[in-house]
Short mmCIF file of C-alpha atoms and ligand atoms in Angstrom, two decimals:
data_model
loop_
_atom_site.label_atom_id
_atom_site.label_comp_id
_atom_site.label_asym_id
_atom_site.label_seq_id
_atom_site.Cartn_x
_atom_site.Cartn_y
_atom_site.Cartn_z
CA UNK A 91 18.49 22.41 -4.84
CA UNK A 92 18.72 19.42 -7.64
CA UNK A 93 15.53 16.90 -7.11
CA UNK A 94 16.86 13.38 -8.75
CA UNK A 95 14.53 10.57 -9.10
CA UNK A 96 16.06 7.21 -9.64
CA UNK A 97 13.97 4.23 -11.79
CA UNK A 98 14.02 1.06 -10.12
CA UNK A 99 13.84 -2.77 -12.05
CA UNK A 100 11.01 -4.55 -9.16
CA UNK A 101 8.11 -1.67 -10.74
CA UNK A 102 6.48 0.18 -12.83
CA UNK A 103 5.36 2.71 -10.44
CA UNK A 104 7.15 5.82 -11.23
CA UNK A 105 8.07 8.26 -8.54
CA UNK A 106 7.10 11.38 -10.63
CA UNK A 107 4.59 12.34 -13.55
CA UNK A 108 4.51 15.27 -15.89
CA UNK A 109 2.06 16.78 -14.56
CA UNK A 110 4.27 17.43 -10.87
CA UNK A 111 7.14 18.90 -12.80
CA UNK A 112 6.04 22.62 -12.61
CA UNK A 113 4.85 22.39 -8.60
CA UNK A 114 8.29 20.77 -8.08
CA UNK A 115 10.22 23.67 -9.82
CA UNK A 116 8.68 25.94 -7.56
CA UNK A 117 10.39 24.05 -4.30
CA UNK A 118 13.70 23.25 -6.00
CA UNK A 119 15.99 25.13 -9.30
CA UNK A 120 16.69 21.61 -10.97
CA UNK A 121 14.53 18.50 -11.62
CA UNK A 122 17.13 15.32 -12.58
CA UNK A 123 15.32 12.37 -13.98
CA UNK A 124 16.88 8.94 -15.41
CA UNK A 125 15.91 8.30 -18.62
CA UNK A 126 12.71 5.43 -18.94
CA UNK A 127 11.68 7.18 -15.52
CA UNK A 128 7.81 7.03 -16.05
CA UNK A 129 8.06 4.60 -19.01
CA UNK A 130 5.77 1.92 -16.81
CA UNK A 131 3.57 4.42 -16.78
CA UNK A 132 3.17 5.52 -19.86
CA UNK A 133 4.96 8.60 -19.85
CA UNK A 134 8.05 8.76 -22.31
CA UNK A 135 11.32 10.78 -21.55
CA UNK A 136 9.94 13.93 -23.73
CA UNK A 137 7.15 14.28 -21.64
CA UNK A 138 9.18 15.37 -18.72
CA UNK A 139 9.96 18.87 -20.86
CA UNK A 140 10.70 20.77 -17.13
CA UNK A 141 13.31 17.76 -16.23
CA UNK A 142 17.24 16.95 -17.28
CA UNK A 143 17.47 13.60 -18.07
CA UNK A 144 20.95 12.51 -16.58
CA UNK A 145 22.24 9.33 -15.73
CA UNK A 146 21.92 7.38 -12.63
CA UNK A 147 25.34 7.75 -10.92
CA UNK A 148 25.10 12.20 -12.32
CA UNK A 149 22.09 11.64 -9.98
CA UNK A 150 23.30 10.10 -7.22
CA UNK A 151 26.79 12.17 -7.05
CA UNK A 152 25.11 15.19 -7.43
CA UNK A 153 21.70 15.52 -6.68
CA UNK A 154 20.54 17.09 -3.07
CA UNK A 155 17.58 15.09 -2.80
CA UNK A 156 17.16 11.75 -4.70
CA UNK A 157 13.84 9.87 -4.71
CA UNK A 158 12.85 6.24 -5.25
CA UNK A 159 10.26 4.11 -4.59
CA UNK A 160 11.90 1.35 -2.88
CA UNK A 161 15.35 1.49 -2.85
CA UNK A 162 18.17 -0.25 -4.94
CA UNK A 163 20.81 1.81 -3.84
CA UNK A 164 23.98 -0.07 -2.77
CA UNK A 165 26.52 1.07 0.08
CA UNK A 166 29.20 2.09 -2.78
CA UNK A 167 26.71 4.25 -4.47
CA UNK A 168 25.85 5.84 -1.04
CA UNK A 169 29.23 6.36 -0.85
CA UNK A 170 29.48 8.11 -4.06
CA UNK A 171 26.67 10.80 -2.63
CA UNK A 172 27.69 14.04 -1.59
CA UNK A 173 27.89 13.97 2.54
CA UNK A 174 24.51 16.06 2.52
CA UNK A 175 22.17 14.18 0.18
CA UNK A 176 19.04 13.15 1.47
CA UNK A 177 17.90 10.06 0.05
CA UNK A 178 13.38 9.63 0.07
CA UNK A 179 12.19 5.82 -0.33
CA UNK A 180 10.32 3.40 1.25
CA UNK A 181 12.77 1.51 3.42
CA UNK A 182 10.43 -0.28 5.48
CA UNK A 183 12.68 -0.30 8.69
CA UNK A 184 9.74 -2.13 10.76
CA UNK A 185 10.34 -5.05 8.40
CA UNK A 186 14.11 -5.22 9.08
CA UNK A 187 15.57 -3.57 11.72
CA UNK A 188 19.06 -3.58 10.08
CA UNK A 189 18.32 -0.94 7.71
CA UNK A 190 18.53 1.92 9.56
CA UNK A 191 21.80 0.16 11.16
CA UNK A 192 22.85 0.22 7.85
CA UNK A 193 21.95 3.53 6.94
CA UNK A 194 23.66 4.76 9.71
CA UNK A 195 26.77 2.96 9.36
CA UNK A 196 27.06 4.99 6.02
CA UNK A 197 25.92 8.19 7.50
CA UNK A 198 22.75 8.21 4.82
CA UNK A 199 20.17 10.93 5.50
CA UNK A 200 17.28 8.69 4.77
CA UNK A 201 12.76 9.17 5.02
CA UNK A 202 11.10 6.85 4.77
CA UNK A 203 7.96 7.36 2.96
CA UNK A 204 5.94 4.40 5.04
CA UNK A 205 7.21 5.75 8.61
CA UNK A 206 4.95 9.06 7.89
CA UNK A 207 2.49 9.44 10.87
CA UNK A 208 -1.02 8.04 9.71
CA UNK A 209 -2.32 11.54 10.78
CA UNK A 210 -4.98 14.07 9.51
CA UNK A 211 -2.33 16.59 8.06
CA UNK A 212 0.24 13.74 6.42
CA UNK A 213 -2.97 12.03 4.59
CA UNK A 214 -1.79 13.88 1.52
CA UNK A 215 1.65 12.50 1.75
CA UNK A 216 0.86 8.88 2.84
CA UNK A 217 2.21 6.78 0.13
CA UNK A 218 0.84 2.97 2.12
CA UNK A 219 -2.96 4.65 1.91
CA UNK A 220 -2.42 5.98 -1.74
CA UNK A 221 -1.14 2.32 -2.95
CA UNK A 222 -3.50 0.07 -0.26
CA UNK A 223 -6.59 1.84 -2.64
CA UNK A 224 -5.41 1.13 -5.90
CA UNK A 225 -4.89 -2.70 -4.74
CA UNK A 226 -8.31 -2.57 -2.76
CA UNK A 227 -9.83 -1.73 -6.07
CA UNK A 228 -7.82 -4.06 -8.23
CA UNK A 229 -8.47 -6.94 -5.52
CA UNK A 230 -11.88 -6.55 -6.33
CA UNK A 231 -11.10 -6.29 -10.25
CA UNK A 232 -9.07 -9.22 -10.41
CA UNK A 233 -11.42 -11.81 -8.56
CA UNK A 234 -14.31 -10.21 -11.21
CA UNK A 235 -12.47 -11.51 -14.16
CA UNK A 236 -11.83 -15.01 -12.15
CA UNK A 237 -15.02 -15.50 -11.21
CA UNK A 238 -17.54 -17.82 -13.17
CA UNK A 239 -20.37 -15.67 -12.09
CA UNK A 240 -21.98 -12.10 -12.78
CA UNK A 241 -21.32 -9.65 -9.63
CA UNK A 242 -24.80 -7.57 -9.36
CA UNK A 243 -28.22 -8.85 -9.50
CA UNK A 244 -29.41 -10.01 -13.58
CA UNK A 245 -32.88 -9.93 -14.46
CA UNK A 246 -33.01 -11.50 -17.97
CA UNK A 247 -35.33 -12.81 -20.37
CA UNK A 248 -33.64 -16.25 -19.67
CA UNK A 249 -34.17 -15.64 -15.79
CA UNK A 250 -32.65 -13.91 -12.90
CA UNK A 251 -29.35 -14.09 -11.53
CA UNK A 252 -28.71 -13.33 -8.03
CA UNK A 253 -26.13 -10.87 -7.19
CA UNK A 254 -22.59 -12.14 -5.86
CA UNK A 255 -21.55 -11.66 -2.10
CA UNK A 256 -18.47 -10.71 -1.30
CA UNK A 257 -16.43 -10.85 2.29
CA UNK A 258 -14.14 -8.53 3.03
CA UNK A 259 -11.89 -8.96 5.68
CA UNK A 260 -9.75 -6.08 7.36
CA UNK A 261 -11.62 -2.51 6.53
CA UNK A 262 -8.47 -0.38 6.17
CA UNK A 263 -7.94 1.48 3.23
CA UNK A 264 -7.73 -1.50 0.98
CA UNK A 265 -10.29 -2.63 2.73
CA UNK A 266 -12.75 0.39 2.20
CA UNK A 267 -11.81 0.77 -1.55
CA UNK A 268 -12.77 -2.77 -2.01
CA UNK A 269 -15.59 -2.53 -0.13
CA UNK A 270 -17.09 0.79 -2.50
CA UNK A 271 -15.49 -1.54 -5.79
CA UNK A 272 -17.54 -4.34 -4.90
CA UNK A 273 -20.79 -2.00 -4.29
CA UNK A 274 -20.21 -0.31 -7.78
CA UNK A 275 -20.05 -3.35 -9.38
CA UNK A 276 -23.51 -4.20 -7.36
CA UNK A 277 -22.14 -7.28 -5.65
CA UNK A 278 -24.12 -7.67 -1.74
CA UNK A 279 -20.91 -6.76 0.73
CA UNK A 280 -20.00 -8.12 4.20
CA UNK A 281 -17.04 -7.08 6.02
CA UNK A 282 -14.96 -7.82 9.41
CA UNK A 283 -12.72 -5.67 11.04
CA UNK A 284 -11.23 -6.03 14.55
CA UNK A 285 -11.51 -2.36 15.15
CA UNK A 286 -14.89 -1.45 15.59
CA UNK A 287 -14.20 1.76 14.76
CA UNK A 288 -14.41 1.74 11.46
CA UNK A 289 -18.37 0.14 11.55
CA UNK A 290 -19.59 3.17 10.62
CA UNK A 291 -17.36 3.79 7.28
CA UNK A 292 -18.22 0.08 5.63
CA UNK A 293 -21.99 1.05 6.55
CA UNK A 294 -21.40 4.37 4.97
CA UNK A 295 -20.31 2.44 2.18
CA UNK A 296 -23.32 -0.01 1.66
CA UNK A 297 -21.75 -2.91 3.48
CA UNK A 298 -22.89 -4.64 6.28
CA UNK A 299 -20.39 -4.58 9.29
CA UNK A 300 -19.83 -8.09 10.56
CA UNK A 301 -18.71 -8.26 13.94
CA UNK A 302 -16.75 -10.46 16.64
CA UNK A 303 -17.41 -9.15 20.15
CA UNK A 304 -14.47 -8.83 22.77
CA UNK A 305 -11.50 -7.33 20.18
CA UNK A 306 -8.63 -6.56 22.42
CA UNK A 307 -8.45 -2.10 22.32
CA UNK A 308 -5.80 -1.06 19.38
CA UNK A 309 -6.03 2.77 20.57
CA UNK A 310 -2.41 3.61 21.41
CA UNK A 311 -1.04 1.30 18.65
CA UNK A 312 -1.09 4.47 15.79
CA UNK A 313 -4.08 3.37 14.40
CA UNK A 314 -3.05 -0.35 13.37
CA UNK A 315 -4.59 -3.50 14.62
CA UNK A 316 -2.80 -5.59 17.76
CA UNK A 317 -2.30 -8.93 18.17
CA UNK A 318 -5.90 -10.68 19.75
CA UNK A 319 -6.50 -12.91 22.32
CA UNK A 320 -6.55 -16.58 21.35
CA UNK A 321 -10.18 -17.10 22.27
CA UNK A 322 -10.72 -13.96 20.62
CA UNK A 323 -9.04 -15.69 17.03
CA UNK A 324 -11.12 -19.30 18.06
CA UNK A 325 -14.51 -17.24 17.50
CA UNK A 326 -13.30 -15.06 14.76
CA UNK A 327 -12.13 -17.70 12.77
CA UNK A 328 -15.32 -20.10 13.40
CA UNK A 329 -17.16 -16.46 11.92
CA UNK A 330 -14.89 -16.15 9.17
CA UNK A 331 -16.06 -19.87 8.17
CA UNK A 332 -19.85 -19.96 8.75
CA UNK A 333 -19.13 -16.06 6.10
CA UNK A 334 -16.79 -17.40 3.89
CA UNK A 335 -18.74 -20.37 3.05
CA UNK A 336 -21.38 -18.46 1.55
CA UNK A 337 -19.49 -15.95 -0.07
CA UNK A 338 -18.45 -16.05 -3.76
CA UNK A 339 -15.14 -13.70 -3.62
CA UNK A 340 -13.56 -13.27 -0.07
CA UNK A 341 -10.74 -10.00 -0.19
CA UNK A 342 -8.37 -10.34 2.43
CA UNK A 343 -6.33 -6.95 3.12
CA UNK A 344 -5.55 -7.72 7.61
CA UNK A 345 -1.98 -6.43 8.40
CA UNK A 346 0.19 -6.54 11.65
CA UNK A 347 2.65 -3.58 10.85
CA UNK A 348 6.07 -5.20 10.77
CA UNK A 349 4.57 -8.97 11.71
CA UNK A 350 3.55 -11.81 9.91
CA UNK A 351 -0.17 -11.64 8.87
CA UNK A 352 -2.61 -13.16 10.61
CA UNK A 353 -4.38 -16.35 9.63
CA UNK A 354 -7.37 -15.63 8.92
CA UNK A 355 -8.70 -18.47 6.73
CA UNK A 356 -8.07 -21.87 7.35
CA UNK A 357 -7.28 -24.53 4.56
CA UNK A 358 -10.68 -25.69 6.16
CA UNK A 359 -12.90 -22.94 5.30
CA UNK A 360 -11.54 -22.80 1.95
CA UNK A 361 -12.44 -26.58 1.37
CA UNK A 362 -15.59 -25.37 2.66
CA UNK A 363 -15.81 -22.62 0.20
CA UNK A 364 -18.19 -22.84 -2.83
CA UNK A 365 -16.27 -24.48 -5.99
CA UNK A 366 -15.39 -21.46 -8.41
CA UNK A 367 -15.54 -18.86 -6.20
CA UNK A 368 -12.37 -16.97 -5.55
CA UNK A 369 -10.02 -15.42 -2.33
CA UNK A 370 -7.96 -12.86 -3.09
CA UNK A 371 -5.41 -12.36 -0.80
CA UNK A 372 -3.69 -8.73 0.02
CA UNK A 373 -1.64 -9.75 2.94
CA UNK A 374 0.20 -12.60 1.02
CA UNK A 375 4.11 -10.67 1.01
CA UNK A 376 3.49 -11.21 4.58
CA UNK A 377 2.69 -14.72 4.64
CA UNK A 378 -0.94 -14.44 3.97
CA UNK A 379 -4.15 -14.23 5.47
CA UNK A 380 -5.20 -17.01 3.51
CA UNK A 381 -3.51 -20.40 4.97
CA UNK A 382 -2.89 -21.48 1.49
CA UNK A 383 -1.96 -18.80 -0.53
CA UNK A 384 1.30 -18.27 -2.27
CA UNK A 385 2.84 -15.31 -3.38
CA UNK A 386 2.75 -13.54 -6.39
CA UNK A 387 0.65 -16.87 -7.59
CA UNK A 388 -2.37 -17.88 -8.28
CA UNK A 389 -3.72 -21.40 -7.59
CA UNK A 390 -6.60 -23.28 -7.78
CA UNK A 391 -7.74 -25.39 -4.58
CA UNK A 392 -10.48 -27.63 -4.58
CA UNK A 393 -12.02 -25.31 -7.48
CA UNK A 394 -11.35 -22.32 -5.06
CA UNK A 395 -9.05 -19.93 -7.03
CA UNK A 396 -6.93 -17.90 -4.53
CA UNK A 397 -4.64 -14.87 -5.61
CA UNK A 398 -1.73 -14.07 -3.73
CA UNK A 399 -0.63 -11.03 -5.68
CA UNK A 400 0.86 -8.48 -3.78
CA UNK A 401 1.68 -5.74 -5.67
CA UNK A 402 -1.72 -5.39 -7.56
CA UNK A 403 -1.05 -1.43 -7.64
CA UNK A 404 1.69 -2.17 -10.35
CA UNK A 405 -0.97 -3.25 -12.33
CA UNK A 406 -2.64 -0.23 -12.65
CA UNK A 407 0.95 2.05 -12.88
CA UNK A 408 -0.64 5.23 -14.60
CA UNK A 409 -3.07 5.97 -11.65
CA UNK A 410 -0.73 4.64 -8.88
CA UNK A 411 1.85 6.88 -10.46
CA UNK A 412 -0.04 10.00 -10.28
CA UNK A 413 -0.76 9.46 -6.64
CA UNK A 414 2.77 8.54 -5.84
CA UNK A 415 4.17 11.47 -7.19
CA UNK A 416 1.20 13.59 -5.59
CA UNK A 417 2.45 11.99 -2.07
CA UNK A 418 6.44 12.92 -2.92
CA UNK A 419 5.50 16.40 -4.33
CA UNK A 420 3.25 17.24 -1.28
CA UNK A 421 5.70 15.87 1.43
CA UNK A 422 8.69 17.72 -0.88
CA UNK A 423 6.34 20.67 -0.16
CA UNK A 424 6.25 20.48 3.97
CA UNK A 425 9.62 19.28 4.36
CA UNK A 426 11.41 22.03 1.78
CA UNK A 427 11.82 25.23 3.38
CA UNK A 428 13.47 28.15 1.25
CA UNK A 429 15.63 25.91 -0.52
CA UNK A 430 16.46 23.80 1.82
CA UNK A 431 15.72 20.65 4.36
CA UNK A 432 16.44 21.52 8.39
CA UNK A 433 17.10 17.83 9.71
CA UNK A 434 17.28 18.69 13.18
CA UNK A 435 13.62 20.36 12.54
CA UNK A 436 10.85 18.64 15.30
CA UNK A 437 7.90 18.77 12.78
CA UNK A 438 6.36 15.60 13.84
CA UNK A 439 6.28 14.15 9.77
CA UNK A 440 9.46 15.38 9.46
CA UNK A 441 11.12 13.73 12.67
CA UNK A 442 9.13 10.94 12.66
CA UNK A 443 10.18 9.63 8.70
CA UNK A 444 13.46 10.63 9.15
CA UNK A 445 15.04 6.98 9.98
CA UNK A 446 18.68 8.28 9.69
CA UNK A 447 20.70 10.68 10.02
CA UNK A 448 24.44 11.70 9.04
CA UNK A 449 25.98 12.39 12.93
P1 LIG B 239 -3.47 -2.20 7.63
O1 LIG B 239 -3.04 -2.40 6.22
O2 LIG B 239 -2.44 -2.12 8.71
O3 LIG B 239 -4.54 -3.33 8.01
C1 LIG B 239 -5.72 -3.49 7.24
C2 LIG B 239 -6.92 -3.70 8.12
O4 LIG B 239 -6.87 -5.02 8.65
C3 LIG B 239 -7.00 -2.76 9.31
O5 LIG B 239 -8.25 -2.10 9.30
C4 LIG B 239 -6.85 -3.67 10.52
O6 LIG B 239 -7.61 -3.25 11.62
C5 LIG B 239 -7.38 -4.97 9.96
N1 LIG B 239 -6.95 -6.16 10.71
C6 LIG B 239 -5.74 -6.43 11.25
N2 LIG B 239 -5.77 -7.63 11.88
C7 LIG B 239 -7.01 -8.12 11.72
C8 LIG B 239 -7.66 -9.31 12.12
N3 LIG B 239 -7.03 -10.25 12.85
N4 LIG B 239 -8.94 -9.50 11.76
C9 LIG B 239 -9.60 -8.56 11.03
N5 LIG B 239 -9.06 -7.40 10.62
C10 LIG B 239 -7.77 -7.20 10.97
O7 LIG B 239 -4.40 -0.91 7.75
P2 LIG B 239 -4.27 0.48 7.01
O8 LIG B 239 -5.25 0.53 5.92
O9 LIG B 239 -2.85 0.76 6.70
O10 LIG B 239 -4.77 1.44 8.14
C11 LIG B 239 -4.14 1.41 9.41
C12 LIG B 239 -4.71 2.50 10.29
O11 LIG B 239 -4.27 3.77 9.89
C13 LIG B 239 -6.22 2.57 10.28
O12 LIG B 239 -6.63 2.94 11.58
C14 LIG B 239 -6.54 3.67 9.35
O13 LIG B 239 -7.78 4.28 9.58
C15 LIG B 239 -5.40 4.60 9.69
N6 LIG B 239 -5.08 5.49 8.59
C16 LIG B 239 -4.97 6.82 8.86
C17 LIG B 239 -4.61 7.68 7.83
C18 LIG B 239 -4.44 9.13 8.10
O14 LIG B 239 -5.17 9.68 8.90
N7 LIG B 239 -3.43 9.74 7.48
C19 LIG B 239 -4.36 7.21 6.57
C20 LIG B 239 -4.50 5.84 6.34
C21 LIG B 239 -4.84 4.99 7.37
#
């Protein structure tokens, strides 16, 4: 079996690291890599001593199994595959439901990386909780370096400085990782979730759990949050204000898997917020939590600075890379059995990311 791994232009995450080669030869014969593969991350073509750097259409005619992050691969290039390759990306079908038409128009064996099951076993291979902590972290990073103000408590000989709050809002895995960021950086933490389930973790983690009574039950929805009442959203957002307004950074990180995000805060609450302090807003690709936020900008409004970067993990590629290619290696690993890949297998991580199939 020949592993390829294609670069992409849109990041600098990089789908394998050196340090993956060796576990990956013992799954496969041949590791194909484009030349400039890891190059975002730091990692030059000679570091990849276990790989053969080819180029990208050797790679796509030849290779069984060729890996991307998200893909760039057009139909004619599909077409240029041999009939069995199995291509790995994130496709995001629950964004767009015609790419798996597509897919299966061309009769492309395609997983996608973000349709793994969010269960105990796949944990290892789940690419959305590896990247949602690196931007939970750098969330918390970025507003640090925007904010006019010191995050933990000062005592000085000039005076004391009282420590910064922060809001989180959504306690996912960005969520969490903010959450701990915030803590380490000894700022006081508040955060709101609509599952109440996860009270217990942001406690664990130093926060205090902020909470709006009467969320509608999210148990057979995979884990994600559902869509709440509109008296439910009335209070929450009248919480959100009365919180916000006090707070000095509020993190935004609520998703609605394959909807727009919720709403969360209001252009009101922002001109409510406290000039200089800062909203950083995860959920912005998806038309924000944050009424005003754009994406992939970063505006000032009414001296509130509010971040609408969504791809903070490609700004912190060498780390993001090593998980990345720790969730492709270990998913390589449960899906690769003696050489080969049995699509017709009912594994449930198997069947489950498999979004099409050559009939
Ligand atoms: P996500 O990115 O889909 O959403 C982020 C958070 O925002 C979630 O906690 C969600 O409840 C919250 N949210 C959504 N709408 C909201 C609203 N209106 N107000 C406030 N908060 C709102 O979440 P995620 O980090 O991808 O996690 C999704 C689920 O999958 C969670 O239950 C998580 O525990 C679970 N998970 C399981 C595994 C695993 O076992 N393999 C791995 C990762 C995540």
């Amino acid at each position: 079996m020949i592993i390829g791994f294609l670069k992409e232009g849109t990041t600098d995450i990089a789908p394998i690291v050196p340090k993956n080669q060796s576990k990956l030869k013992a799954i496969c014969e041949e590791i194909w890599i484009e030349s400039g593969i890891a190059k975002g991350a730091f990692y030059a073509d000679d570091t990849f001593a276990e790989a053969a750097i080819k180029s990208r259409a050797d790679i796509i005619s030849t290779a069984d199994v060729i890996v991307q992050i998200t893909p760039d691969i057009t139909d004619e290039e599909y077409g240029q595959a041999k009939a069995s390759a199995i291509f790995i990306c994130q496709y995001a079908p629950f964004n767009d439901e015609n790419i798996v038409k597509g897919l299966s128009a061309n009769g492309v064996n395609a997983f996608s990386l973000d349709m793994i099951p969010r269960t105990s076993l796949a944990q290892s291979m789940d690419v959305l909780s590896s990247m949602a902590s690196v931007a939970g972290y750098k969330a918390v990073l970025s507003a640090l370096t925007m904010l006019p103000r010191y995050a933990p408590m000062m005592i000085t000989a000039a005076g004391s400085i009282k420590p910064s709050k922060v809001l989180v809002i959504g306690a996912g895995v960005a969520g969490l990782q903010a959450i701990a960021t915030a803590r380490r950086n000894g700022a006081v933490v508040e955060a709101f979730d609509t599952r109440a389930a996860v009270r217990e973790e942001v406690q664990s983690l130093g926060a205090k759990f902020v909470e709006v009574e009467g969320a509608k039950d999210d148990k057979d929805a995979g884990g994600y949050a559902v869509e709440q009442s509109d008296e439910y959203k009335q209070r929450q957002a009248a919480l959100i204000q009365e919180k916000s307004k006090a707070a000095d950074i509020v993190i935004t990180t609520a998703q609605l898997r394959g909807r727009p995000a919720p709403k969360l805060v209001t252009e009101d609450t922002v001109n409510n917020m406290k000039p200089g302090s800062v909203i950083v807003d995860l959920a912005a690709s998806t038309g924000g939590n944050c009424a005003l936020s754009q994406n992939d900008k970063v505006i000032q409004h009414n001296g509130v600075t509010i971040i609408g970067d969504s791809n903070l993990p490609n700004k912190m590629p060498q780390d993001a890379s090593t998980l990345y290619s720790n969730n492709i290696l270990n998913f390589l690993k449960h899906i690769v059995k003696e050489g080969s890949i049995d699509l017709n297998s009912d594994d449930e991580i198997l069947s489950k990311s498999l979004i099409s199939k050559k009939a």
